[in-house]
Coordinates of C-alpha atoms and ligand atoms in Angstrom, one line a residue:
Chain X
M11 CA 72.5 -87.1 77.0
N12 CA 75.3 -89.3 75.7
E13 CA 77.8 -87.2 73.8
H14 CA 79.3 -90.4 72.3
I15 CA 77.2 -92.2 69.7
D16 CA 78.7 -95.3 68.2
R17 CA 78.8 -96.2 64.6
R18 CA 76.3 -99.1 64.9
A19 CA 73.7 -96.9 66.6
F20 CA 74.3 -94.1 64.1
V21 CA 73.8 -96.3 61.0
S22 CA 70.7 -97.9 62.5
K23 CA 69.2 -94.4 63.2
A24 CA 70.3 -93.1 59.8
W25 CA 68.6 -95.7 57.7
K26 CA 65.4 -95.5 59.7
G27 CA 65.5 -91.8 59.4
G28 CA 66.1 -92.1 55.6
V29 CA 63.2 -94.4 55.1
A30 CA 60.9 -92.0 57.2
L31 CA 62.0 -89.1 55.0
I32 CA 61.3 -90.9 51.8
G33 CA 57.9 -92.0 53.2
L34 CA 57.2 -88.4 54.1
A35 CA 58.2 -87.1 50.6
G36 CA 55.9 -89.8 49.1
A37 CA 53.0 -88.9 51.3
W38 CA 53.4 -85.2 50.6
T39 CA 53.7 -85.7 46.8
S40 CA 50.6 -87.9 46.8
W41 CA 48.7 -85.4 48.8
D42 CA 49.8 -82.5 46.5
L43 CA 48.7 -84.5 43.4
L44 CA 45.4 -85.7 44.7
R45 CA 44.2 -83.0 47.1
P46 CA 41.0 -81.4 46.2
R47 CA 41.3 -78.1 44.3
R48 CA 38.5 -75.7 43.9
G49 CA 37.9 -75.5 40.1
P50 CA 36.8 -72.4 38.3
G51 CA 33.2 -73.8 38.4
G52 CA 30.9 -73.0 41.2
G53 CA 30.6 -69.2 41.3
E54 CA 27.8 -66.8 40.8
V55 CA 25.2 -68.1 38.4
R56 CA 22.8 -65.7 36.6
T57 CA 19.4 -67.2 36.8
V58 CA 15.9 -65.9 36.1
A59 CA 13.9 -62.7 36.7
A60 CA 12.7 -62.4 40.3
D61 CA 9.1 -62.0 39.3
V62 CA 8.8 -65.5 37.7
V63 CA 9.5 -67.2 41.0
P64 CA 6.0 -68.2 42.3
E65 CA 4.9 -68.0 45.9
G66 CA 3.5 -71.5 46.1
G67 CA 5.9 -73.4 44.0
V68 CA 9.5 -73.7 42.9
V69 CA 11.6 -72.9 39.8
E70 CA 14.4 -75.3 39.0
V71 CA 17.7 -73.7 37.7
T72 CA 19.7 -76.6 36.2
A73 CA 22.8 -74.5 35.7
A74 CA 23.0 -73.8 39.4
R75 CA 21.7 -77.2 40.5
A76 CA 19.3 -75.4 42.7
Y77 CA 15.6 -74.5 43.1
L78 CA 14.3 -71.0 43.6
T79 CA 11.3 -70.3 45.7
R80 CA 9.9 -67.3 47.6
V81 CA 8.4 -66.4 51.0
G82 CA 6.8 -63.0 50.6
D83 CA 9.5 -60.7 49.1
E84 CA 12.4 -63.0 50.0
I85 CA 13.9 -65.3 47.4
V86 CA 15.4 -68.5 48.6
A87 CA 17.8 -70.7 46.6
I88 CA 17.8 -74.3 47.7
S89 CA 20.5 -76.8 46.6
E90 CA 19.2 -79.8 44.8
K91 CA 21.7 -82.0 46.6
C92 CA 20.1 -84.0 49.4
P93 CA 21.9 -83.2 52.7
H94 CA 21.6 -86.9 53.5
L95 CA 23.8 -88.6 50.8
G96 CA 23.8 -86.3 47.9
C97 CA 21.0 -87.6 45.6
R98 CA 19.2 -84.9 43.5
V99 CA 15.9 -84.2 45.3
P100 CA 12.9 -83.6 42.9
F101 CA 10.0 -81.3 43.8
C102 CA 6.7 -83.2 43.8
E103 CA 4.1 -80.8 42.4
Q104 CA 1.1 -82.7 43.6
S105 CA 2.2 -82.7 47.3
G106 CA 4.1 -79.5 47.2
Q107 CA 7.1 -80.9 48.9
F108 CA 10.6 -82.2 48.1
E109 CA 10.8 -86.0 48.1
C110 CA 14.2 -87.7 47.9
P111 CA 14.1 -91.0 46.0
C112 CA 17.2 -92.5 47.7
H113 CA 16.1 -93.0 51.3
G114 CA 12.8 -91.3 51.4
S115 CA 13.7 -88.0 53.1
V116 CA 10.9 -85.4 52.7
F117 CA 11.2 -81.6 53.0
N118 CA 8.6 -78.8 52.7
R119 CA 8.8 -76.2 49.9
L120 CA 11.5 -74.3 51.8
G121 CA 13.6 -77.4 52.2
E122 CA 12.7 -77.7 55.9
Y123 CA 12.8 -81.2 57.4
R124 CA 9.6 -83.3 57.4
E125 CA 10.7 -86.9 57.6
G126 CA 13.4 -89.4 56.7
P127 CA 17.0 -90.2 57.7
T128 CA 18.5 -86.9 56.6
P129 CA 20.5 -85.1 59.4
R130 CA 19.1 -81.6 58.5
G131 CA 17.0 -79.6 56.1
M132 CA 18.1 -78.8 52.5
D133 CA 21.2 -76.6 52.1
R134 CA 20.9 -73.1 50.7
H135 CA 22.9 -70.7 48.5
P136 CA 23.1 -67.0 49.0
V137 CA 21.2 -64.9 46.5
R138 CA 21.6 -61.4 45.1
I139 CA 19.1 -59.5 43.0
E140 CA 20.4 -57.1 40.5
D141 CA 18.0 -55.2 38.1
G142 CA 15.3 -57.7 38.9
V143 CA 17.5 -60.7 38.0
I144 CA 18.5 -63.4 40.6
F145 CA 22.1 -64.4 41.0
V146 CA 22.8 -67.5 42.9
D147 CA 26.3 -68.0 44.6
T148 CA 26.8 -71.7 44.2
A149 CA 30.3 -71.5 45.6
R150 CA 28.9 -70.8 49.0
V151 CA 26.7 -73.3 50.8
E152 CA 24.7 -72.6 54.0
A153 CA 23.9 -75.7 55.9
G154 CA 20.1 -76.3 55.9
P155 CA 17.8 -75.6 58.9
D156 CA 18.1 -78.0 61.8
K157 CA 16.1 -81.2 61.9
G158 CA 14.2 -80.3 65.0
A159 CA 13.4 -76.7 64.1
P160 CA 9.7 -75.9 63.5
E161 CA 8.6 -75.2 59.9
T162 CA 8.5 -71.5 59.1
I163 CA 5.7 -71.8 56.5
D164 CA 2.3 -73.4 57.1
E165 CA 1.9 -75.6 54.0
P166 CA 0.9 -79.2 54.9
P167 CA 1.2 -81.7 52.0
A168 CA -1.2 -80.5 49.3
G169 CA -1.9 -84.0 47.9
P170 CA -0.6 -87.5 47.8
S171 CA 3.2 -87.9 47.6
C172 CA 4.9 -88.8 44.3
A173 CA 6.3 -92.1 45.6
G174 CA 5.1 -95.0 43.6
E175 CA 4.7 -93.0 40.4
H176 CA 7.3 -93.6 37.8
Chain Z
M25 CA 51.1 -138.6 27.3
Q26 CA 53.8 -140.5 25.6
L27 CA 54.7 -137.4 23.7
M28 CA 54.9 -135.5 26.9
D29 CA 57.2 -138.2 28.4
R30 CA 59.5 -138.1 25.4
F31 CA 59.7 -134.3 25.6
R32 CA 60.5 -134.4 29.3
A33 CA 63.4 -136.7 28.5
T34 CA 65.0 -134.3 26.1
A35 CA 67.7 -131.8 27.2
V36 CA 65.1 -128.9 26.8
G37 CA 62.5 -130.8 28.6
R38 CA 64.8 -131.5 31.5
S39 CA 65.9 -127.9 31.7
L40 CA 62.3 -126.8 31.8
F41 CA 60.8 -129.1 34.4
R42 CA 64.0 -129.9 36.3
S43 CA 62.3 -132.4 38.6
P44 CA 62.2 -136.1 37.7
D45 CA 59.0 -137.7 36.6
R46 CA 56.4 -138.0 39.3
V47 CA 56.5 -141.7 40.1
T48 CA 57.7 -141.9 43.7
E49 CA 56.5 -139.6 46.5
R50 CA 60.0 -138.2 46.7
D51 CA 59.8 -137.2 43.0
R52 CA 56.4 -135.5 43.5
A53 CA 57.7 -133.6 46.5
A54 CA 60.7 -132.5 44.4
G55 CA 58.2 -131.2 41.9
H56 CA 56.8 -128.8 44.5
W57 CA 60.2 -127.3 45.1
A58 CA 61.1 -127.0 41.4
N59 CA 57.9 -125.8 40.0
F60 CA 56.8 -122.1 40.3
L61 CA 53.1 -122.7 40.3
L62 CA 53.2 -125.8 42.5
H63 CA 55.4 -124.2 45.1
I64 CA 52.4 -122.2 46.4
Y65 CA 51.1 -125.6 47.6
P66 CA 52.5 -127.6 50.6
V67 CA 53.9 -131.0 49.7
K68 CA 51.6 -132.8 52.0
V69 CA 48.4 -131.8 53.8
H70 CA 46.2 -133.5 56.4
R71 CA 43.8 -136.0 55.0
R72 CA 40.8 -134.0 56.1
E73 CA 41.9 -130.8 54.3
I74 CA 41.3 -132.3 50.8
E75 CA 37.7 -133.0 51.4
F76 CA 34.8 -130.8 50.2
R77 CA 33.3 -130.3 53.6
Y78 CA 36.6 -128.9 55.0
S79 CA 36.6 -125.7 53.0
W80 CA 33.9 -126.1 50.4
Y81 CA 36.8 -125.1 48.1
L82 CA 35.6 -121.5 48.6
G83 CA 39.2 -120.1 48.7
V84 CA 40.0 -121.8 45.4
A85 CA 36.7 -120.4 44.0
S86 CA 37.7 -116.9 45.0
A87 CA 41.1 -117.2 43.4
V88 CA 39.7 -118.6 40.2
L89 CA 37.1 -115.8 40.0
F90 CA 39.9 -113.3 40.4
G91 CA 41.8 -115.0 37.6
S92 CA 38.7 -114.8 35.4
L93 CA 38.3 -111.0 36.3
V94 CA 41.9 -110.3 35.4
A95 CA 41.6 -112.1 32.0
S96 CA 38.2 -110.5 31.1
G97 CA 39.2 -107.1 32.5
I98 CA 42.4 -106.9 30.4
Y99 CA 40.3 -107.6 27.3
L100 CA 37.8 -104.9 28.2
M101 CA 40.7 -102.4 28.7
F102 CA 41.5 -102.5 25.0
F103 CA 38.1 -100.9 24.2
Y104 CA 37.5 -98.6 27.1
V105 CA 38.6 -95.0 27.7
P106 CA 37.9 -93.6 31.1
S107 CA 36.3 -90.3 30.3
P108 CA 32.7 -89.2 30.6
A109 CA 32.7 -88.3 26.9
S110 CA 33.6 -91.8 25.8
A111 CA 33.0 -94.4 28.6
Y112 CA 29.3 -95.0 28.0
G113 CA 29.7 -95.2 24.3
N114 CA 32.7 -97.6 24.7
I115 CA 30.5 -100.0 26.7
Q116 CA 27.8 -99.8 24.1
A117 CA 30.4 -100.5 21.4
I118 CA 31.8 -103.4 23.4
Q119 CA 28.3 -104.9 23.5
T120 CA 27.5 -104.4 19.9
E121 CA 30.7 -104.2 17.8
V122 CA 33.6 -105.9 19.6
A123 CA 34.1 -109.6 19.0
F124 CA 32.8 -111.5 22.0
G125 CA 32.5 -108.1 23.7
Q126 CA 29.1 -108.7 25.3
F127 CA 30.2 -112.1 26.5
V128 CA 33.4 -110.8 28.0
R129 CA 31.6 -108.0 29.7
N130 CA 29.1 -110.5 31.1
V131 CA 31.9 -112.7 32.3
H132 CA 33.5 -109.7 34.1
R133 CA 30.3 -108.5 35.7
W134 CA 29.1 -111.9 36.9
S135 CA 32.6 -113.0 38.1
A136 CA 32.7 -109.7 40.1
N137 CA 29.4 -110.5 41.8
L138 CA 30.3 -114.1 42.4
M139 CA 33.7 -113.1 43.8
V140 CA 32.1 -111.0 46.5
I141 CA 29.9 -114.0 47.4
A142 CA 32.8 -116.4 47.3
V143 CA 35.1 -114.3 49.5
A144 CA 32.3 -113.7 52.0
A145 CA 31.3 -117.4 52.1
H146 CA 35.0 -118.4 52.4
M147 CA 35.2 -116.2 55.5
A148 CA 32.1 -117.7 57.0
R149 CA 33.4 -121.3 56.4
V150 CA 36.7 -120.5 58.0
F151 CA 34.8 -119.1 60.9
Y152 CA 32.6 -122.1 61.5
R153 CA 35.6 -124.4 61.2
G154 CA 37.3 -122.4 63.9
A155 CA 40.3 -122.2 61.5
Y156 CA 41.2 -118.7 62.7
K157 CA 42.6 -120.1 66.0
P158 CA 46.3 -120.0 66.8
P159 CA 48.6 -120.1 64.9
R160 CA 46.3 -118.9 62.1
E161 CA 45.1 -115.6 63.8
F162 CA 47.0 -113.3 61.5
N163 CA 45.9 -115.0 58.4
W164 CA 42.3 -114.3 59.3
V165 CA 43.2 -110.6 59.6
I166 CA 44.8 -110.8 56.2
G167 CA 41.5 -112.4 55.0
V168 CA 39.5 -109.4 56.3
V169 CA 41.9 -107.1 54.3
L170 CA 41.2 -109.3 51.2
L171 CA 37.5 -108.9 51.7
V172 CA 37.8 -105.1 51.9
L173 CA 40.0 -105.0 48.7
T174 CA 37.4 -107.2 46.9
L175 CA 34.6 -104.8 47.9
L176 CA 36.6 -101.8 46.8
L177 CA 37.5 -103.4 43.5
S178 CA 33.9 -104.1 42.8
F179 CA 32.8 -100.6 43.9
T180 CA 35.4 -98.8 41.7
G181 CA 34.5 -101.0 38.8
Y182 CA 30.8 -100.2 39.2
L183 CA 31.4 -96.6 38.2
L184 CA 33.1 -97.4 34.9
P185 CA 30.1 -97.9 32.6
W186 CA 29.1 -94.3 33.4
D187 CA 25.4 -95.1 33.4
Q188 CA 22.7 -93.9 35.8
L189 CA 23.2 -96.9 38.0
A190 CA 26.9 -96.2 38.3
Y191 CA 26.7 -92.5 38.8
W192 CA 24.3 -92.4 41.6
A193 CA 25.5 -95.5 43.4
V194 CA 28.9 -93.9 43.6
T195 CA 27.5 -90.5 44.6
V196 CA 25.6 -92.1 47.5
G197 CA 28.5 -94.4 48.4
T198 CA 31.1 -91.6 48.6
S199 CA 28.8 -89.2 50.4
M200 CA 29.0 -91.5 53.4
A201 CA 32.6 -90.4 53.8
D202 CA 31.4 -86.9 54.5
F203 CA 30.2 -88.1 57.9
V204 CA 33.5 -89.4 59.1
P205 CA 34.6 -86.9 61.7
F206 CA 37.5 -84.4 60.8
I207 CA 39.0 -86.1 57.7
G208 CA 35.7 -87.2 56.0
G209 CA 35.2 -84.2 53.7
T210 CA 38.8 -84.1 52.5
T211 CA 38.9 -87.9 52.0
R212 CA 35.8 -87.8 49.9
E213 CA 37.1 -84.9 47.7
M214 CA 40.5 -86.7 47.2
L215 CA 38.6 -89.8 46.1
L216 CA 36.3 -87.8 43.7
G217 CA 38.9 -85.2 42.6
G218 CA 36.3 -82.5 43.1
D219 CA 33.1 -81.9 45.1
Q220 CA 31.0 -84.2 42.9
V221 CA 31.3 -87.2 40.7
G222 CA 32.9 -86.1 37.5
S223 CA 35.6 -86.7 35.0
A224 CA 38.4 -86.7 37.6
T225 CA 36.4 -89.3 39.6
L226 CA 36.1 -91.6 36.6
L227 CA 39.8 -91.4 35.9
R228 CA 40.7 -92.0 39.6
F229 CA 38.4 -94.9 40.0
Y230 CA 39.7 -96.4 36.8
V231 CA 43.3 -96.2 37.9
L232 CA 42.4 -97.7 41.3
H233 CA 40.3 -100.4 39.6
V234 CA 42.8 -101.6 37.0
A235 CA 46.1 -101.0 38.7
V236 CA 46.3 -100.0 42.3
L237 CA 43.7 -102.4 43.8
P238 CA 44.5 -105.5 41.8
A239 CA 48.2 -105.0 42.6
A240 CA 47.4 -104.7 46.3
L241 CA 45.1 -107.7 46.1
V242 CA 47.8 -109.9 44.5
A243 CA 50.4 -108.8 47.1
V244 CA 48.1 -109.5 50.0
L245 CA 46.9 -112.7 48.5
A246 CA 50.5 -113.9 48.2
I247 CA 51.0 -113.5 51.9
H248 CA 47.7 -115.2 52.6
L249 CA 48.6 -118.2 50.5
W250 CA 52.2 -118.4 51.9
R251 CA 50.8 -118.5 55.4
W252 CA 48.2 -121.1 54.4
R253 CA 51.0 -123.2 53.0
K254 CA 53.1 -123.1 56.1
D255 CA 50.2 -123.8 58.4
S256 CA 48.6 -126.6 56.5
M257 CA 51.8 -128.7 56.9
L258 CA 51.0 -129.0 60.6
D259 CA 48.6 -131.4 62.1
D260 CA 47.3 -129.6 65.1
G261 CA 44.2 -131.6 65.5
E262 CA 42.2 -128.7 64.0
G263 CA 39.1 -129.9 62.2
Chain I
M10 CA 63.9 -136.5 83.5
A11 CA 66.8 -134.4 84.5
D12 CA 67.0 -130.9 83.2
P13 CA 69.4 -131.1 80.3
T14 CA 70.8 -127.7 80.9
T15 CA 72.0 -128.5 84.4
D16 CA 72.6 -132.2 84.1
P17 CA 76.4 -132.4 84.2
G18 CA 76.4 -135.6 82.1
R19 CA 74.8 -133.7 79.2
T20 CA 77.1 -130.7 79.1
Q21 CA 79.8 -132.7 77.3
P22 CA 79.4 -133.6 73.6
Q23 CA 77.9 -137.0 73.3
L24 CA 77.5 -139.6 70.6
A25 CA 73.9 -140.5 69.9
A26 CA 73.0 -142.8 67.0
G27 CA 76.2 -141.9 65.1
R28 CA 75.6 -138.2 65.5
R29 CA 77.4 -135.8 67.8
V30 CA 75.3 -133.5 70.0
L31 CA 77.1 -130.2 70.0
G32 CA 75.0 -128.5 72.6
I33 CA 71.6 -128.1 74.2
V34 CA 70.1 -124.7 74.8
P35 CA 67.3 -123.8 77.1
G36 CA 64.0 -122.2 76.0
T37 CA 61.5 -122.9 73.3
P38 CA 62.2 -123.4 69.6
A39 CA 62.4 -120.2 67.6
T40 CA 59.7 -121.5 65.2
G41 CA 57.2 -121.9 68.1
T42 CA 55.9 -125.0 69.7
R43 CA 54.0 -126.6 67.0
K44 CA 52.9 -130.2 67.1
E45 CA 54.6 -132.6 64.8
P46 CA 52.4 -133.8 61.9
D47 CA 51.1 -137.3 62.2
R48 CA 52.7 -138.9 59.1
D49 CA 49.9 -141.5 58.6
E50 CA 47.3 -138.8 58.4
M51 CA 49.1 -136.7 55.7
V52 CA 48.5 -137.1 52.0
M53 CA 50.4 -135.9 49.0
V54 CA 49.1 -132.7 47.5
W55 CA 50.0 -134.0 44.1
P56 CA 47.7 -135.5 43.0
H57 CA 45.1 -135.7 45.8
L58 CA 44.5 -132.0 46.5
L59 CA 45.4 -130.8 43.0
V60 CA 42.8 -132.8 41.2
R61 CA 40.1 -131.6 43.6
H62 CA 41.1 -128.0 43.2
A63 CA 41.1 -128.4 39.4
V64 CA 37.6 -129.8 39.4
A65 CA 36.5 -127.0 41.8
A66 CA 38.0 -124.4 39.4
L67 CA 36.3 -126.0 36.4
A68 CA 33.0 -126.0 38.3
V69 CA 33.3 -122.3 39.1
L70 CA 34.2 -121.4 35.5
A71 CA 31.2 -123.4 34.3
V72 CA 28.9 -121.4 36.5
V73 CA 30.4 -118.2 35.1
L74 CA 30.1 -119.4 31.6
V75 CA 26.4 -120.3 32.0
L76 CA 25.6 -117.0 33.6
A77 CA 27.5 -115.0 31.0
V78 CA 25.7 -116.8 28.2
L79 CA 22.2 -116.6 29.7
F80 CA 22.2 -113.1 31.2
D81 CA 23.5 -109.8 29.9
A82 CA 25.2 -107.3 32.2
P83 CA 22.9 -104.4 32.9
L84 CA 23.5 -101.0 31.3
R85 CA 21.1 -98.2 32.0
E86 CA 20.8 -94.7 30.4
I87 CA 23.9 -92.6 30.3
A88 CA 24.8 -90.9 33.6
N89 CA 22.8 -87.8 34.2
P90 CA 23.8 -85.6 37.1
T91 CA 20.5 -83.6 37.0
N92 CA 18.3 -86.6 37.6
T93 CA 18.4 -89.3 40.2
P94 CA 16.7 -92.5 39.3
N95 CA 13.9 -93.6 41.6
P96 CA 14.6 -95.9 43.4
E97 CA 18.3 -95.3 43.6
K98 CA 19.9 -98.6 44.5
A99 CA 23.5 -99.3 45.7
P100 CA 25.2 -102.4 44.4
W101 CA 23.7 -105.4 46.2
Y102 CA 26.6 -106.0 48.6
F103 CA 26.0 -102.5 50.0
A104 CA 22.2 -103.0 50.1
A105 CA 22.3 -103.8 53.9
L106 CA 24.2 -100.6 54.4
Q107 CA 21.8 -98.6 52.3
E108 CA 18.9 -100.1 54.3
L109 CA 20.6 -99.0 57.6
L110 CA 21.1 -95.6 56.1
S111 CA 17.4 -95.2 55.5
L112 CA 16.8 -95.9 59.2
F113 CA 19.6 -94.2 61.1
H114 CA 21.7 -91.1 61.1
P115 CA 24.5 -91.4 58.5
Q116 CA 27.2 -91.1 61.2
V117 CA 25.8 -94.2 62.8
A118 CA 24.8 -96.3 59.7
G119 CA 27.5 -95.1 57.3
V120 CA 30.5 -94.7 59.6
L121 CA 30.1 -96.4 63.0
V122 CA 28.5 -99.7 61.9
P123 CA 30.9 -100.5 59.0
T124 CA 33.9 -99.5 61.2
A125 CA 32.7 -101.7 64.0
I126 CA 32.0 -104.6 61.7
L127 CA 35.5 -104.5 60.2
V128 CA 37.4 -103.9 63.4
G129 CA 35.3 -106.6 65.1
L130 CA 36.0 -109.1 62.4
A131 CA 39.7 -108.4 62.4
A132 CA 39.9 -108.6 66.2
L133 CA 37.9 -111.9 66.3
P134 CA 40.8 -114.3 66.8
Y135 CA 42.2 -112.1 69.5
I136 CA 38.9 -111.9 71.4
D137 CA 37.9 -115.5 71.0
R138 CA 40.8 -117.2 72.9
N139 CA 38.9 -120.5 73.3
P140 CA 41.0 -123.2 71.6
E141 CA 38.1 -125.5 70.9
T142 CA 37.1 -125.8 67.2
S143 CA 34.0 -127.9 67.2
P144 CA 30.9 -125.6 67.0
G145 CA 29.2 -127.3 70.0
R146 CA 32.0 -126.3 72.4
R147 CA 32.1 -122.6 71.3
K148 CA 28.4 -121.7 71.5
V149 CA 28.7 -118.0 72.4
V150 CA 30.9 -117.0 69.6
V151 CA 29.1 -119.2 67.0
A152 CA 25.7 -117.8 68.2
T153 CA 27.0 -114.2 68.0
F154 CA 28.5 -114.6 64.5
T155 CA 25.4 -116.4 63.2
I156 CA 23.1 -113.7 64.5
F157 CA 25.2 -111.1 62.8
L158 CA 25.3 -113.0 59.6
V159 CA 21.6 -113.7 59.5
L160 CA 20.9 -110.0 60.3
W161 CA 23.2 -108.9 57.5
V162 CA 21.7 -111.2 54.9
V163 CA 18.1 -110.2 55.9
L164 CA 19.0 -106.5 55.6
T165 CA 20.7 -107.2 52.2
V166 CA 17.6 -109.0 50.9
I167 CA 15.3 -106.3 52.1
G168 CA 17.4 -103.5 50.6
F169 CA 17.9 -105.4 47.4
A170 CA 14.5 -106.7 46.6
F171 CA 11.9 -105.2 49.0
R172 CA 12.5 -101.5 48.4
G173 CA 11.0 -99.5 45.6
P174 CA 10.5 -95.8 44.7
N175 CA 11.3 -93.4 47.6
W176 CA 12.7 -96.4 49.4
D177 CA 9.2 -97.5 50.3
W178 CA 8.4 -101.2 51.0
V179 CA 7.4 -103.3 47.9
W180 CA 6.8 -107.0 47.3
P181 CA 9.4 -108.3 44.8
W182 CA 6.8 -110.5 43.2
V183 CA 4.6 -107.5 42.6
E184 CA 7.2 -105.1 41.3
W185 CA 10.9 -105.8 40.9
H186 CA 13.5 -103.1 41.6
G187 CA 16.7 -105.2 42.3
E188 CA 19.8 -104.1 40.5
L189 CA 23.0 -106.1 40.0
Ligands
HEM315 C1 39.5 -108.5 41.2 C2 38.4 -108.2 41.1 C3 37.7 -107.3 40.1 C4 36.4 -106.9 40.4 C5 35.6 -107.3 41.6 C6 36.0 -106.1 39.2 C7 34.7 -105.5 39.1 C8 34.3 -104.8 38.0 C9 32.9 -104.3 37.9 C10 31.7 -104.5 38.8 C11 32.9 -103.6 36.7 C12 31.7 -103.0 36.0 C13 31.3 -104.0 35.0 C14 30.4 -103.7 33.9 O1 29.6 -102.8 34.1 O2 30.5 -104.4 32.9 C15 34.2 -103.6 36.1 C16 34.5 -103.0 35.0 C17 35.8 -103.0 34.4 N1 36.9 -103.7 34.9 FE1 36.9 -104.8 36.6 N2 37.0 -106.0 38.3 C18 38.1 -106.7 38.8 C19 39.3 -106.8 38.3 C20 39.7 -106.1 37.1 C21 40.9 -106.2 36.5 C22 42.1 -107.0 37.2 C23 40.9 -105.4 35.4 C24 42.0 -105.1 34.5 C25 43.3 -105.4 34.6 C26 39.6 -104.9 35.3 C27 39.2 -104.0 34.2 C28 37.9 -103.5 34.1 C29 37.5 -102.6 33.0 C30 38.3 -102.1 31.9 C31 36.1 -102.3 33.2 C32 35.1 -101.4 32.4 C33 34.4 -102.2 31.4 C34 32.9 -102.5 31.7 O3 32.3 -101.8 32.6 O4 32.4 -103.5 31.2 N3 38.9 -105.3 36.3 N4 35.0 -104.3 37.0
FES316 S1 20.1 -89.1 49.8 FE1 18.2 -88.2 50.1 S2 17.4 -89.4 51.6 FE2 19.4 -90.3 51.4

């Protein structure tokens, strides 16, 4: 390398370096101010007693933004948030499936994929049962079942879909 | 007019306008150099450029609509607090209690919609005229940036009334960012200030809407107009 | 004509029409090789362009005024995170995107397509190097752009007016679900 650096080259490098440093400091500060922080919300939510969750239907828990349903003895907590683009997915009682109003994705009672543009089934939260009461851990989200996976329950639509009713 | 002429002849008038009265072409040209508002314009343009069918005046229309948005937007700012607890009530109050509130809100909303149309149509007209060809290539790129800024302004403003329309349109719109590889999730949470649309989102969108994006748009527009001014002084047979 | 940089007669300062030529340098002008404007075809901006722009501005403002007097800006119920309205409509300028999102994987419709459109638009003047400006002599690029434009407008109209609850097809004259 050249041991001798002249004044002109030094000043030229110095001011570019200075600008780069200021830019870096600005970027870091902005990131530090704006970066997402996990708030205190989104932890374990105490919900309902396990025995009120029906076999054929769902229970909505607004506080957890989730639905509870069961397969045999197992309780499943399904996030209301559509895995497509985040709309709240209502449960349609007459057809027994989840039907998203935004782009028409449809899921069975366990949130498994039936139709529509969603990339996967509905996401789930881990559950814990203590003294017969269900706790839903909303801080943790398990990606929903794959789009191509076969449905694990045999419940074809029980009636007409809710679309068109409002 | 006589009064105006008399005023221009006084010491104050001359200090204000500097340029002589606009009788000869030379005086009118001097007016361009001496007047802040006029200096955005070239002194002379090609004959064809002043006709309707050249530009359909869509660039002017976009600029006028932006002016209308700034004026009506500043009025709305006096009565609007960007928090989920107050935003919706503020809009209701604007519509029912504030003097001309409903009218100003209508002006803001319809100008915003028209501005998106005007900017897009302006771009199409420039395309069909072939006016993005050398030496104007880079001004076309600047135009694309202006279109993006207009869409962002409109989208951030859409959240502010905090009604059902606003909340869910923004939920869906920002969820698309999640699917951008690698940086998507973080980008979305930085925009929302959390993992769902909430009070941090409303504040961030408000700051973007009334300060960051309009300032950016003005800066980029200044470059756009400056380049337009330079380039329309040439006659390069473009038509 | 002799090359001025090598012509020995030109290397000495000369008198031309009362001015002295100090030197002649090779190369192109720093400002680029632009054509000189044809003076007869140029008109003064003041007043010819300015009056037209003023009229255009007043016309635009008149349209805004009429719209604002006749139609009130929409305001729905207050935001409710626990209930998505059905149908859920994006602002109209994103209706085409929303329509695509109902058809394709979000990575395609929500990321790839918008990025491709913006990059494509920005790159247009560097892709289309044809100097012709009249539409008849640039058929390929005009056709491509027109197809894109028509497609986008059609998708926008479908997403805006022809989609109802659960994003199912509706006829706008039977039930109206457009939102501005
Ligand atoms: C340049 C383009 C702009 C666009 C496209 C735009 C668009 C919008 C839109 C769509 C809304 C929702 C309107 C409504 O529901 O009534 C809105 C609201 C608002 N805008 Fe803008 N805006 C622009 C510029 C500005 C500027 C420059 C300001 C202030 C300096 C401003 C201040 C506001 C405020 C305070 C609201 C909330 C009030 C309301 O919703 O009625 N806007 N804007
Ligand atoms: S958000 Fe549910 S289908 Fe798009």
